[in-house]
Amino acid sequence: GNSVTQMEGPVTLSEEAFLTINCTYTATGYPSLFWYVQYPGEGLQLLLKATKADDKGSNKGFEATYRKETTSFHLEKGSVQVSDSAVYFCALISGGSYIPTFGRGTSLIVHP
Amino acid sequence: DTAVSQTPKYLVTQMGNDKSIKCEQNLGHDTMYWYKQDSKKFLKIMFSYNNKELIINETVPNRFSPKSPDKAHLNLHINSLELGDSAVYFCASSQDGGRAEAFFGQGTRLTVV
């Protein structure tokens, strides 16, 4: 079956630090990969996506590259802000089961 | 315009009661979902539904049932509420039979006392 593994949090950083949140997956077929963000008290919002190998998704300074050889989709940002504090979810959709599969989420806390 | 809307946002109720959470999407999507998020933020799929097929997570108690009066709505009914049902419930929708990204509602925080 499909599964997504994310690094455990919380990840605590100072403002302007570099961010990496690791995500690896197992899936049947060729999945589409996503990062979602959940701000406190809100629903999940799509942050970025990639639909095939070597694609790079990017949005709001965040980026992630679909690496088929390592089955990974790590999220990075060069300089985080306090407003980036949220929970980040890695997810996939794969043929055979068109139900999004989510990782357990990684909490990011950014201090001024 | 809110793309996926849920009501109510907060729901406090006593054990044993029956309650419903409503969900509507105005995106014209063909697939809708219900997820349960626990206190550790873990998201568990409960149901997936499009106009052809209902997929039920077999771990979901049969006290939970989805009802879809039309393509734009997927309501969640819960019978005989238990303390363990306390969580945040999210409705979501997607296009293309579920192949595209999901759009989420704001969530309903259910507290059973």
mmCIF file with all atom_site columns, C-alpha atoms in Angstrom:
data_model
loop_
_atom_site.group_PDB
_atom_site.id
_atom_site.type_symbol
_atom_site.label_atom_id
_atom_site.label_alt_id
_atom_site.label_comp_id
_atom_site.label_asym_id
_atom_site.label_entity_id
_atom_site.label_seq_id
_atom_site.pdbx_PDB_ins_code
_atom_site.Cartn_x
_atom_site.Cartn_y
_atom_site.Cartn_z
_atom_site.occupancy
_atom_site.B_iso_or_equiv
_atom_site.pdbx_formal_charge
_atom_site.auth_seq_id
_atom_site.auth_comp_id
_atom_site.auth_asym_id
_atom_site.auth_atom_id
_atom_site.pdbx_PDB_model_num
ATOM 1   C CA . GLY A 1 1   ? 0.000   0.000  0.000   1.00 0.00 ? 1   GLY A CA 1
ATOM 2   C CA . ASN A 1 2   ? 0.879   3.680  -0.100  1.00 0.00 ? 2   ASN A CA 1
ATOM 3   C CA . SER A 1 3   ? 2.631   5.380  2.788   1.00 0.00 ? 3   SER A CA 1
ATOM 4   C CA . VAL A 1 4   ? 4.409   8.633  3.601   1.00 0.00 ? 4   VAL A CA 1
ATOM 5   C CA . THR A 1 5   ? 7.072   9.080  6.260   1.00 0.00 ? 5   THR A CA 1
ATOM 6   C CA . GLN A 1 6   ? 7.989   12.497 7.572   1.00 0.00 ? 6   GLN A CA 1
ATOM 7   C CA . MET A 1 7   ? 10.604  13.555 10.064  1.00 0.00 ? 7   MET A CA 1
ATOM 8   C CA . GLU A 1 8   ? 9.221   13.988 13.542  1.00 0.00 ? 8   GLU A CA 1
ATOM 9   C CA . GLY A 1 9   ? 8.893   17.442 14.972  1.00 0.00 ? 9   GLY A CA 1
ATOM 10  C CA . PRO A 1 10  ? 8.732   19.901 16.304  1.00 0.00 ? 10  PRO A CA 1
ATOM 11  C CA . VAL A 1 11  ? 11.378  21.633 14.257  1.00 0.00 ? 11  VAL A CA 1
ATOM 12  C CA . THR A 1 12  ? 12.449  24.806 16.030  1.00 0.00 ? 12  THR A CA 1
ATOM 13  C CA . LEU A 1 13  ? 14.389  27.458 14.118  1.00 0.00 ? 13  LEU A CA 1
ATOM 14  C CA . SER A 1 14  ? 15.377  31.070 14.423  1.00 0.00 ? 14  SER A CA 1
ATOM 15  C CA . GLU A 1 15  ? 14.111  33.547 11.862  1.00 0.00 ? 15  GLU A CA 1
ATOM 16  C CA . GLU A 1 16  ? 16.121  33.522 8.595   1.00 0.00 ? 16  GLU A CA 1
ATOM 17  C CA . ALA A 1 17  ? 17.440  30.002 9.219   1.00 0.00 ? 17  ALA A CA 1
ATOM 18  C CA . PHE A 1 18  ? 17.435  27.338 6.497   1.00 0.00 ? 18  PHE A CA 1
ATOM 19  C CA . LEU A 1 19  ? 14.632  24.776 6.657   1.00 0.00 ? 19  LEU A CA 1
ATOM 20  C CA . THR A 1 20  ? 14.545  21.162 5.558   1.00 0.00 ? 20  THR A CA 1
ATOM 21  C CA . ILE A 1 21  ? 11.692  18.794 6.346   1.00 0.00 ? 21  ILE A CA 1
ATOM 22  C CA . ASN A 1 22  ? 12.338  15.277 5.109   1.00 0.00 ? 22  ASN A CA 1
ATOM 23  C CA . CYS A 1 23  ? 9.682   13.190 3.385   1.00 0.00 ? 23  CYS A CA 1
ATOM 24  C CA . THR A 1 24  ? 9.977   9.735  1.880   1.00 0.00 ? 24  THR A CA 1
ATOM 25  C CA . TYR A 1 25  ? 7.263   7.592  0.379   1.00 0.00 ? 25  TYR A CA 1
ATOM 26  C CA . THR A 1 26  ? 6.256   4.171  -0.854  1.00 0.00 ? 26  THR A CA 1
ATOM 27  C CA . ALA A 1 27  ? 3.641   3.895  -3.539  1.00 0.00 ? 27  ALA A CA 1
ATOM 28  C CA . THR A 1 28  ? 2.297   1.758  -6.340  1.00 0.00 ? 28  THR A CA 1
ATOM 29  C CA . GLY A 1 29  ? 2.723   3.218  -9.773  1.00 0.00 ? 29  GLY A CA 1
ATOM 30  C CA . TYR A 1 30  ? 3.886   6.799  -10.277 1.00 0.00 ? 30  TYR A CA 1
ATOM 31  C CA . PRO A 1 31  ? 2.484   9.029  -7.566  1.00 0.00 ? 31  PRO A CA 1
ATOM 32  C CA . SER A 1 32  ? 1.840   12.735 -7.542  1.00 0.00 ? 32  SER A CA 1
ATOM 33  C CA . LEU A 1 33  ? 3.458   14.373 -4.505  1.00 0.00 ? 33  LEU A CA 1
ATOM 34  C CA . PHE A 1 34  ? 2.266   17.307 -2.416  1.00 0.00 ? 34  PHE A CA 1
ATOM 35  C CA . TRP A 1 35  ? 3.146   19.482 0.512   1.00 0.00 ? 35  TRP A CA 1
ATOM 36  C CA . TYR A 1 36  ? 0.298   20.992 2.509   1.00 0.00 ? 36  TYR A CA 1
ATOM 37  C CA . VAL A 1 37  ? 0.492   23.556 5.300   1.00 0.00 ? 37  VAL A CA 1
ATOM 38  C CA . GLN A 1 38  ? -1.883  23.905 8.239   1.00 0.00 ? 38  GLN A CA 1
ATOM 39  C CA . TYR A 1 39  ? -1.855  27.140 10.201  1.00 0.00 ? 39  TYR A CA 1
ATOM 40  C CA . PRO A 1 40  ? -3.298  27.101 13.733  1.00 0.00 ? 40  PRO A CA 1
ATOM 41  C CA . GLY A 1 41  ? -7.061  26.731 13.758  1.00 0.00 ? 41  GLY A CA 1
ATOM 42  C CA . GLU A 1 42  ? -7.309  26.313 9.997   1.00 0.00 ? 42  GLU A CA 1
ATOM 43  C CA . GLY A 1 43  ? -7.661  23.593 7.405   1.00 0.00 ? 43  GLY A CA 1
ATOM 44  C CA . LEU A 1 44  ? -4.893  22.298 5.195   1.00 0.00 ? 44  LEU A CA 1
ATOM 45  C CA . GLN A 1 45  ? -3.788  24.384 2.222   1.00 0.00 ? 45  GLN A CA 1
ATOM 46  C CA . LEU A 1 46  ? -1.809  23.152 -0.744  1.00 0.00 ? 46  LEU A CA 1
ATOM 47  C CA . LEU A 1 47  ? 1.705   24.599 -0.610  1.00 0.00 ? 47  LEU A CA 1
ATOM 48  C CA . LEU A 1 48  ? 3.269   22.966 -3.663  1.00 0.00 ? 48  LEU A CA 1
ATOM 49  C CA . LYS A 1 49  ? 3.147   19.846 -5.781  1.00 0.00 ? 49  LYS A CA 1
ATOM 50  C CA . ALA A 1 50  ? 5.074   17.751 -8.321  1.00 0.00 ? 50  ALA A CA 1
ATOM 51  C CA . THR A 1 51  ? 3.542   15.195 -10.618 1.00 0.00 ? 51  THR A CA 1
ATOM 52  C CA . LYS A 1 52  ? 6.538   13.415 -12.159 1.00 0.00 ? 52  LYS A CA 1
ATOM 53  C CA . ALA A 1 53  ? 10.124  12.529 -11.431 1.00 0.00 ? 53  ALA A CA 1
ATOM 54  C CA . ASP A 1 54  ? 12.616  15.443 -11.287 1.00 0.00 ? 54  ASP A CA 1
ATOM 55  C CA . ASP A 1 55  ? 9.821   18.021 -11.192 1.00 0.00 ? 55  ASP A CA 1
ATOM 56  C CA . LYS A 1 56  ? 10.378  20.826 -8.705  1.00 0.00 ? 56  LYS A CA 1
ATOM 57  C CA . GLY A 1 57  ? 7.396   22.365 -6.993  1.00 0.00 ? 57  GLY A CA 1
ATOM 58  C CA . SER A 1 58  ? 7.769   25.836 -5.520  1.00 0.00 ? 58  SER A CA 1
ATOM 59  C CA . ASN A 1 59  ? 5.640   28.441 -3.779  1.00 0.00 ? 59  ASN A CA 1
ATOM 60  C CA . LYS A 1 60  ? 6.195   31.274 -1.274  1.00 0.00 ? 60  LYS A CA 1
ATOM 61  C CA . GLY A 1 61  ? 9.924   30.554 -1.131  1.00 0.00 ? 61  GLY A CA 1
ATOM 62  C CA . PHE A 1 62  ? 9.392   26.861 -0.395  1.00 0.00 ? 62  PHE A CA 1
ATOM 63  C CA . GLU A 1 63  ? 10.494  24.195 -2.826  1.00 0.00 ? 63  GLU A CA 1
ATOM 64  C CA . ALA A 1 64  ? 10.662  20.418 -3.131  1.00 0.00 ? 64  ALA A CA 1
ATOM 65  C CA . THR A 1 65  ? 12.026  18.126 -5.834  1.00 0.00 ? 65  THR A CA 1
ATOM 66  C CA . TYR A 1 66  ? 10.471  14.791 -6.775  1.00 0.00 ? 66  TYR A CA 1
ATOM 67  C CA . ARG A 1 67  ? 13.299  12.256 -6.473  1.00 0.00 ? 67  ARG A CA 1
ATOM 68  C CA . LYS A 1 68  ? 12.214  8.902  -7.806  1.00 0.00 ? 68  LYS A CA 1
ATOM 69  C CA . GLU A 1 69  ? 15.569  7.211  -7.173  1.00 0.00 ? 69  GLU A CA 1
ATOM 70  C CA . THR A 1 70  ? 15.419  7.980  -3.447  1.00 0.00 ? 70  THR A CA 1
ATOM 71  C CA . THR A 1 71  ? 11.581  8.087  -3.231  1.00 0.00 ? 71  THR A CA 1
ATOM 72  C CA . SER A 1 72  ? 11.825  11.447 -1.523  1.00 0.00 ? 72  SER A CA 1
ATOM 73  C CA . PHE A 1 73  ? 10.189  14.863 -1.665  1.00 0.00 ? 73  PHE A CA 1
ATOM 74  C CA . HIS A 1 74  ? 12.003  16.980 0.922   1.00 0.00 ? 74  HIS A CA 1
ATOM 75  C CA . LEU A 1 75  ? 10.683  20.466 1.661   1.00 0.00 ? 75  LEU A CA 1
ATOM 76  C CA . GLU A 1 76  ? 13.197  23.336 1.814   1.00 0.00 ? 76  GLU A CA 1
ATOM 77  C CA . LYS A 1 77  ? 13.192  27.076 2.376   1.00 0.00 ? 77  LYS A CA 1
ATOM 78  C CA . GLY A 1 78  ? 16.236  29.271 2.413   1.00 0.00 ? 78  GLY A CA 1
ATOM 79  C CA . SER A 1 79  ? 15.118  31.761 5.045   1.00 0.00 ? 79  SER A CA 1
ATOM 80  C CA . VAL A 1 80  ? 12.149  31.064 7.292   1.00 0.00 ? 80  VAL A CA 1
ATOM 81  C CA . GLN A 1 81  ? 9.940   33.707 8.882   1.00 0.00 ? 81  GLN A CA 1
ATOM 82  C CA . VAL A 1 82  ? 7.901   33.675 12.070  1.00 0.00 ? 82  VAL A CA 1
ATOM 83  C CA . SER A 1 83  ? 4.795   33.541 9.890   1.00 0.00 ? 83  SER A CA 1
ATOM 84  C CA . ASP A 1 84  ? 5.925   30.161 8.524   1.00 0.00 ? 84  ASP A CA 1
ATOM 85  C CA . SER A 1 85  ? 5.181   28.567 11.900  1.00 0.00 ? 85  SER A CA 1
ATOM 86  C CA . ALA A 1 86  ? 2.657   25.850 11.102  1.00 0.00 ? 86  ALA A CA 1
ATOM 87  C CA . VAL A 1 87  ? 2.283   22.102 10.625  1.00 0.00 ? 87  VAL A CA 1
ATOM 88  C CA . TYR A 1 88  ? 3.531   20.759 7.284   1.00 0.00 ? 88  TYR A CA 1
ATOM 89  C CA . PHE A 1 89  ? 2.158   17.595 5.702   1.00 0.00 ? 89  PHE A CA 1
ATOM 90  C CA . CYS A 1 90  ? 3.698   15.571 2.911   1.00 0.00 ? 90  CYS A CA 1
ATOM 91  C CA . ALA A 1 91  ? 1.163   13.642 0.838   1.00 0.00 ? 91  ALA A CA 1
ATOM 92  C CA . LEU A 1 92  ? 0.782   11.518 -2.256  1.00 0.00 ? 92  LEU A CA 1
ATOM 93  C CA . ILE A 1 93  ? -1.865  10.308 -4.660  1.00 0.00 ? 93  ILE A CA 1
ATOM 94  C CA . SER A 1 94  ? -1.167  7.149  -6.581  1.00 0.00 ? 94  SER A CA 1
ATOM 95  C CA . GLY A 1 95  ? -2.957  5.127  -9.210  1.00 0.00 ? 95  GLY A CA 1
ATOM 96  C CA . GLY A 1 96  ? -5.094  2.361  -7.813  1.00 0.00 ? 96  GLY A CA 1
ATOM 97  C CA . SER A 1 97  ? -6.190  4.386  -4.812  1.00 0.00 ? 97  SER A CA 1
ATOM 98  C CA . TYR A 1 98  ? -7.214  7.944  -5.537  1.00 0.00 ? 98  TYR A CA 1
ATOM 99  C CA . ILE A 1 99  ? -7.324  8.817  -1.876  1.00 0.00 ? 99  ILE A CA 1
ATOM 100 C CA . PRO A 1 100 ? -4.636  11.235 -0.682  1.00 0.00 ? 100 PRO A CA 1
ATOM 101 C CA . THR A 1 101 ? -2.236  9.579  1.738   1.00 0.00 ? 101 THR A CA 1
ATOM 102 C CA . PHE A 1 102 ? -0.721  11.934 4.307   1.00 0.00 ? 102 PHE A CA 1
ATOM 103 C CA . GLY A 1 103 ? 2.346   11.802 6.485   1.00 0.00 ? 103 GLY A CA 1
ATOM 104 C CA . ARG A 1 104 ? 1.968   12.434 10.203  1.00 0.00 ? 104 ARG A CA 1
ATOM 105 C CA . GLY A 1 105 ? 2.814   16.129 9.867   1.00 0.00 ? 105 GLY A CA 1
ATOM 106 C CA . THR A 1 106 ? 5.824   18.102 11.085  1.00 0.00 ? 106 THR A CA 1
ATOM 107 C CA . SER A 1 107 ? 5.354   21.089 13.339  1.00 0.00 ? 107 SER A CA 1
ATOM 108 C CA . LEU A 1 108 ? 7.600   24.058 12.543  1.00 0.00 ? 108 LEU A CA 1
ATOM 109 C CA . ILE A 1 109 ? 8.183   26.746 15.159  1.00 0.00 ? 109 ILE A CA 1
ATOM 110 C CA . VAL A 1 110 ? 10.113  29.848 14.105  1.00 0.00 ? 110 VAL A CA 1
ATOM 111 C CA . HIS A 1 111 ? 11.377  32.221 16.790  1.00 0.00 ? 111 HIS A CA 1
ATOM 112 C CA . PRO A 1 112 ? 12.122  35.911 16.164  1.00 0.00 ? 112 PRO A CA 1
ATOM 113 C CA . ASP B 2 1   ? -16.377 32.670 -1.926  1.00 0.00 ? 1   ASP B CA 1
ATOM 114 C CA . THR B 2 2   ? -15.377 29.814 0.322   1.00 0.00 ? 2   THR B CA 1
ATOM 115 C CA . ALA B 2 3   ? -14.420 26.800 -1.773  1.00 0.00 ? 3   ALA B CA 1
ATOM 116 C CA . VAL B 2 4   ? -15.121 24.073 0.804   1.00 0.00 ? 4   VAL B CA 1
ATOM 117 C CA . SER B 2 5   ? -17.272 25.069 3.741   1.00 0.00 ? 5   SER B CA 1
ATOM 118 C CA . GLN B 2 6   ? -18.191 23.087 6.819   1.00 0.00 ? 6   GLN B CA 1
ATOM 119 C CA . THR B 2 7   ? -20.723 23.785 9.517   1.00 0.00 ? 7   THR B CA 1
ATOM 120 C CA . PRO B 2 8   ? -20.584 24.033 12.415  1.00 0.00 ? 8   PRO B CA 1
ATOM 121 C CA . LYS B 2 9   ? -17.022 25.074 13.188  1.00 0.00 ? 9   LYS B CA 1
ATOM 122 C CA . TYR B 2 10  ? -17.380 23.984 16.810  1.00 0.00 ? 10  TYR B CA 1
ATOM 123 C CA . LEU B 2 11  ? -19.666 21.297 18.197  1.00 0.00 ? 11  LEU B CA 1
ATOM 124 C CA . VAL B 2 12  ? -19.930 20.360 21.855  1.00 0.00 ? 12  VAL B CA 1
ATOM 125 C CA . THR B 2 13  ? -22.300 17.544 22.713  1.00 0.00 ? 13  THR B CA 1
ATOM 126 C CA . GLN B 2 14  ? -22.961 14.838 25.255  1.00 0.00 ? 14  GLN B CA 1
ATOM 127 C CA . MET B 2 15  ? -22.143 11.172 24.985  1.00 0.00 ? 15  MET B CA 1
ATOM 128 C CA . GLY B 2 16  ? -24.859 9.146  23.320  1.00 0.00 ? 16  GLY B CA 1
ATOM 129 C CA . ASN B 2 17  ? -26.176 11.993 21.181  1.00 0.00 ? 17  ASN B CA 1
ATOM 130 C CA . ASP B 2 18  ? -26.502 11.903 17.404  1.00 0.00 ? 18  ASP B CA 1
ATOM 131 C CA . LYS B 2 19  ? -25.013 14.780 15.416  1.00 0.00 ? 19  LYS B CA 1
ATOM 132 C CA . SER B 2 20  ? -24.316 15.843 11.851  1.00 0.00 ? 20  SER B CA 1
ATOM 133 C CA . ILE B 2 21  ? -21.645 17.943 10.218  1.00 0.00 ? 21  ILE B CA 1
ATOM 134 C CA . LYS B 2 22  ? -22.418 19.541 6.882   1.00 0.00 ? 22  LYS B CA 1
ATOM 135 C CA . CYS B 2 23  ? -19.997 20.057 4.017   1.00 0.00 ? 23  CYS B CA 1
ATOM 136 C CA . GLU B 2 24  ? -20.460 21.886 0.747   1.00 0.00 ? 24  GLU B CA 1
ATOM 137 C CA . GLN B 2 25  ? -18.029 22.589 -2.069  1.00 0.00 ? 25  GLN B CA 1
ATOM 138 C CA . ASN B 2 26  ? -18.574 25.114 -4.860  1.00 0.00 ? 26  ASN B CA 1
ATOM 139 C CA . LEU B 2 27  ? -15.591 24.030 -6.971  1.00 0.00 ? 27  LEU B CA 1
ATOM 140 C CA . GLY B 2 28  ? -17.484 21.605 -9.178  1.00 0.00 ? 28  GLY B CA 1
ATOM 141 C CA . HIS B 2 29  ? -15.295 18.751 -7.949  1.00 0.00 ? 29  HIS B CA 1
ATOM 142 C CA . ASP B 2 30  ? -16.369 15.163 -8.425  1.00 0.00 ? 30  ASP B CA 1
ATOM 143 C CA . THR B 2 31  ? -14.781 13.613 -5.338  1.00 0.00 ? 31  THR B CA 1
ATOM 144 C CA . MET B 2 32  ? -15.255 14.453 -1.663  1.00 0.00 ? 32  MET B CA 1
ATOM 145 C CA . TYR B 2 33  ? -13.661 13.148 1.518   1.00 0.00 ? 33  TYR B CA 1
ATOM 146 C CA . TRP B 2 34  ? -13.958 13.145 5.263   1.00 0.00 ? 34  TRP B CA 1
ATOM 147 C CA . TYR B 2 35  ? -10.829 13.068 7.422   1.00 0.00 ? 35  TYR B CA 1
ATOM 148 C CA . LYS B 2 36  ? -10.429 12.848 11.193  1.00 0.00 ? 36  LYS B CA 1
ATOM 149 C CA . GLN B 2 37  ? -7.498  14.694 12.780  1.00 0.00 ? 37  GLN B CA 1
ATOM 150 C CA . ASP B 2 38  ? -6.481  13.649 16.273  1.00 0.00 ? 38  ASP B CA 1
ATOM 151 C CA . SER B 2 39  ? -4.757  15.716 18.948  1.00 0.00 ? 39  SER B CA 1
ATOM 152 C CA . LYS B 2 40  ? -1.347  14.824 17.497  1.00 0.00 ? 40  LYS B CA 1
ATOM 153 C CA . LYS B 2 41  ? -2.389  16.196 14.096  1.00 0.00 ? 41  LYS B CA 1
ATOM 154 C CA . PHE B 2 42  ? -2.542  12.751 12.488  1.00 0.00 ? 42  PHE B CA 1
ATOM 155 C CA . LEU B 2 43  ? -4.982  12.700 9.551   1.00 0.00 ? 43  LEU B CA 1
ATOM 156 C CA . LYS B 2 44  ? -7.038  9.571  9.070   1.00 0.00 ? 44  LYS B CA 1
ATOM 157 C CA . ILE B 2 45  ? -9.186  9.083  5.983   1.00 0.00 ? 45  ILE B CA 1
ATOM 158 C CA . MET B 2 46  ? -12.715 8.106  6.890   1.00 0.00 ? 46  MET B CA 1
ATOM 159 C CA . PHE B 2 47  ? -14.603 8.173  3.604   1.00 0.00 ? 47  PHE B CA 1
ATOM 160 C CA . SER B 2 48  ? -14.022 8.916  -0.034  1.00 0.00 ? 48  SER B CA 1
ATOM 161 C CA . TYR B 2 49  ? -17.003 9.484  -2.307  1.00 0.00 ? 49  TYR B CA 1
ATOM 162 C CA . ASN B 2 50  ? -17.731 10.407 -5.871  1.00 0.00 ? 50  ASN B CA 1
ATOM 163 C CA . ASN B 2 51  ? -20.843 9.967  -7.902  1.00 0.00 ? 51  ASN B CA 1
ATOM 164 C CA . LYS B 2 52  ? -19.890 6.429  -8.661  1.00 0.00 ? 52  LYS B CA 1
ATOM 165 C CA . GLU B 2 53  ? -18.323 4.966  -5.595  1.00 0.00 ? 53  GLU B CA 1
ATOM 166 C CA . LEU B 2 54  ? -18.192 5.202  -1.824  1.00 0.00 ? 54  LEU B CA 1
ATOM 167 C CA . ILE B 2 55  ? -14.990 3.961  -0.229  1.00 0.00 ? 55  ILE B CA 1
ATOM 168 C CA . ILE B 2 56  ? -15.137 3.414  3.496   1.00 0.00 ? 56  ILE B CA 1
ATOM 169 C CA . ASN B 2 57  ? -12.109 3.022  5.712   1.00 0.00 ? 57  ASN B CA 1
ATOM 170 C CA . GLU B 2 58  ? -12.842 -0.299 7.344   1.00 0.00 ? 58  GLU B CA 1
ATOM 171 C CA . THR B 2 59  ? -11.544 0.945  10.689  1.00 0.00 ? 59  THR B CA 1
ATOM 172 C CA . VAL B 2 60  ? -14.270 3.581  10.925  1.00 0.00 ? 60  VAL B CA 1
ATOM 173 C CA . PRO B 2 61  ? -17.109 2.509  13.251  1.00 0.00 ? 61  PRO B CA 1
ATOM 174 C CA . ASN B 2 62  ? -20.465 2.070  11.557  1.00 0.00 ? 62  ASN B CA 1
ATOM 175 C CA . ARG B 2 63  ? -21.818 4.799  13.844  1.00 0.00 ? 63  ARG B CA 1
ATOM 176 C CA . PHE B 2 64  ? -20.316 7.144  11.256  1.00 0.00 ? 64  PHE B CA 1
ATOM 177 C CA . SER B 2 65  ? -22.102 7.458  7.940   1.00 0.00 ? 65  SER B CA 1
ATOM 178 C CA . PRO B 2 66  ? -21.702 9.828  4.993   1.00 0.00 ? 66  PRO B CA 1
ATOM 179 C CA . LYS B 2 67  ? -24.715 11.201 3.179   1.00 0.00 ? 67  LYS B CA 1
ATOM 180 C CA . SER B 2 68  ? -24.467 12.887 -0.199  1.00 0.00 ? 68  SER B CA 1
ATOM 181 C CA . PRO B 2 69  ? -27.694 14.576 -1.330  1.00 0.00 ? 69  PRO B CA 1
ATOM 182 C CA . ASP B 2 70  ? -25.944 15.871 -4.443  1.00 0.00 ? 70  ASP B CA 1
ATOM 183 C CA . LYS B 2 71  ? -22.505 16.193 -5.982  1.00 0.00 ? 71  LYS B CA 1
ATOM 184 C CA . ALA B 2 72  ? -21.680 19.382 -4.046  1.00 0.00 ? 72  ALA B CA 1
ATOM 185 C CA . HIS B 2 73  ? -22.486 18.059 -0.575  1.00 0.00 ? 73  HIS B CA 1
ATOM 186 C CA . LEU B 2 74  ? -21.147 15.315 1.646   1.00 0.00 ? 74  LEU B CA 1
ATOM 187 C CA . ASN B 2 75  ? -22.505 15.387 5.175   1.00 0.00 ? 75  ASN B CA 1
ATOM 188 C CA . LEU B 2 76  ? -21.233 13.311 8.072   1.00 0.00 ? 76  LEU B CA 1
ATOM 189 C CA . HIS B 2 77  ? -23.682 11.715 10.495  1.00 0.00 ? 77  HIS B CA 1
ATOM 190 C CA . ILE B 2 78  ? -22.507 10.311 13.787  1.00 0.00 ? 78  ILE B CA 1
ATOM 191 C CA . ASN B 2 79  ? -24.737 8.196  16.015  1.00 0.00 ? 79  ASN B CA 1
ATOM 192 C CA . SER B 2 80  ? -24.279 7.409  19.707  1.00 0.00 ? 80  SER B CA 1
ATOM 193 C CA . LEU B 2 81  ? -21.321 9.724  20.174  1.00 0.00 ? 81  LEU B CA 1
ATOM 194 C CA . GLU B 2 82  ? -18.457 8.539  22.360  1.00 0.00 ? 82  GLU B CA 1
ATOM 195 C CA . LEU B 2 83  ? -15.684 10.405 24.179  1.00 0.00 ? 83  LEU B CA 1
ATOM 196 C CA . GLY B 2 84  ? -13.140 9.016  21.704  1.00 0.00 ? 84  GLY B CA 1
ATOM 197 C CA . ASP B 2 85  ? -14.925 10.723 18.827  1.00 0.00 ? 85  ASP B CA 1
ATOM 198 C CA . SER B 2 86  ? -13.605 14.077 20.038  1.00 0.00 ? 86  SER B CA 1
ATOM 199 C CA . ALA B 2 87  ? -11.359 15.388 17.266  1.00 0.00 ? 87  ALA B CA 1
ATOM 200 C CA . VAL B 2 88  ? -11.272 17.827 14.382  1.00 0.00 ? 88  VAL B CA 1
ATOM 201 C CA . TYR B 2 89  ? -13.110 16.602 11.304  1.00 0.00 ? 89  TYR B CA 1
ATOM 202 C CA . PHE B 2 90  ? -12.153 17.895 7.882   1.00 0.00 ? 90  PHE B CA 1
ATOM 203 C CA . CYS B 2 91  ? -14.096 17.754 4.684   1.00 0.00 ? 91  CYS B CA 1
ATOM 204 C CA . ALA B 2 92  ? -12.150 17.957 1.416   1.00 0.00 ? 92  ALA B CA 1
ATOM 205 C CA . SER B 2 93  ? -12.787 17.734 -2.310  1.00 0.00 ? 93  SER B CA 1
ATOM 206 C CA . SER B 2 94  ? -10.785 17.131 -5.455  1.00 0.00 ? 94  SER B CA 1
ATOM 207 C CA . GLN B 2 95  ? -11.239 16.890 -9.188  1.00 0.00 ? 95  GLN B CA 1
ATOM 208 C CA . ASP B 2 96  ? -10.551 14.246 -11.769 1.00 0.00 ? 96  ASP B CA 1
ATOM 209 C CA . GLY B 2 97  ? -11.735 11.305 -9.725  1.00 0.00 ? 97  GLY B CA 1
ATOM 210 C CA . GLY B 2 98  ? -9.319  12.119 -6.927  1.00 0.00 ? 98  GLY B CA 1
ATOM 211 C CA . ARG B 2 99  ? -6.183  12.415 -9.055  1.00 0.00 ? 99  ARG B CA 1
ATOM 212 C CA . ALA B 2 100 ? -5.757  16.132 -8.342  1.00 0.00 ? 100 ALA B CA 1
ATOM 213 C CA . GLU B 2 101 ? -4.862  17.900 -5.126  1.00 0.00 ? 101 GLU B CA 1
ATOM 214 C CA . ALA B 2 102 ? -7.445  18.111 -2.383  1.00 0.00 ? 102 ALA B CA 1
ATOM 215 C CA . PHE B 2 103 ? -9.036  21.328 -1.126  1.00 0.00 ? 103 PHE B CA 1
ATOM 216 C CA . PHE B 2 104 ? -9.907  21.356 2.555   1.00 0.00 ? 104 PHE B CA 1
ATOM 217 C CA . GLY B 2 105 ? -12.572 22.985 4.637   1.00 0.00 ? 105 GLY B CA 1
ATOM 218 C CA . GLN B 2 106 ? -11.773 24.843 7.847   1.00 0.00 ? 106 GLN B CA 1
ATOM 219 C CA . GLY B 2 107 ? -12.591 21.888 10.029  1.00 0.00 ? 107 GLY B CA 1
ATOM 220 C CA . THR B 2 108 ? -15.173 21.104 12.725  1.00 0.00 ? 108 THR B CA 1
ATOM 221 C CA . ARG B 2 109 ? -13.888 20.695 16.238  1.00 0.00 ? 109 ARG B CA 1
ATOM 222 C CA . LEU B 2 110 ? -16.090 18.099 17.908  1.00 0.00 ? 110 LEU B CA 1
ATOM 223 C CA . THR B 2 111 ? -15.964 17.776 21.675  1.00 0.00 ? 111 THR B CA 1
ATOM 224 C CA . VAL B 2 112 ? -17.904 14.984 23.337  1.00 0.00 ? 112 VAL B CA 1
ATOM 225 C CA . VAL B 2 113 ? -18.463 15.437 27.073  1.00 0.00 ? 113 VAL B CA 1
#
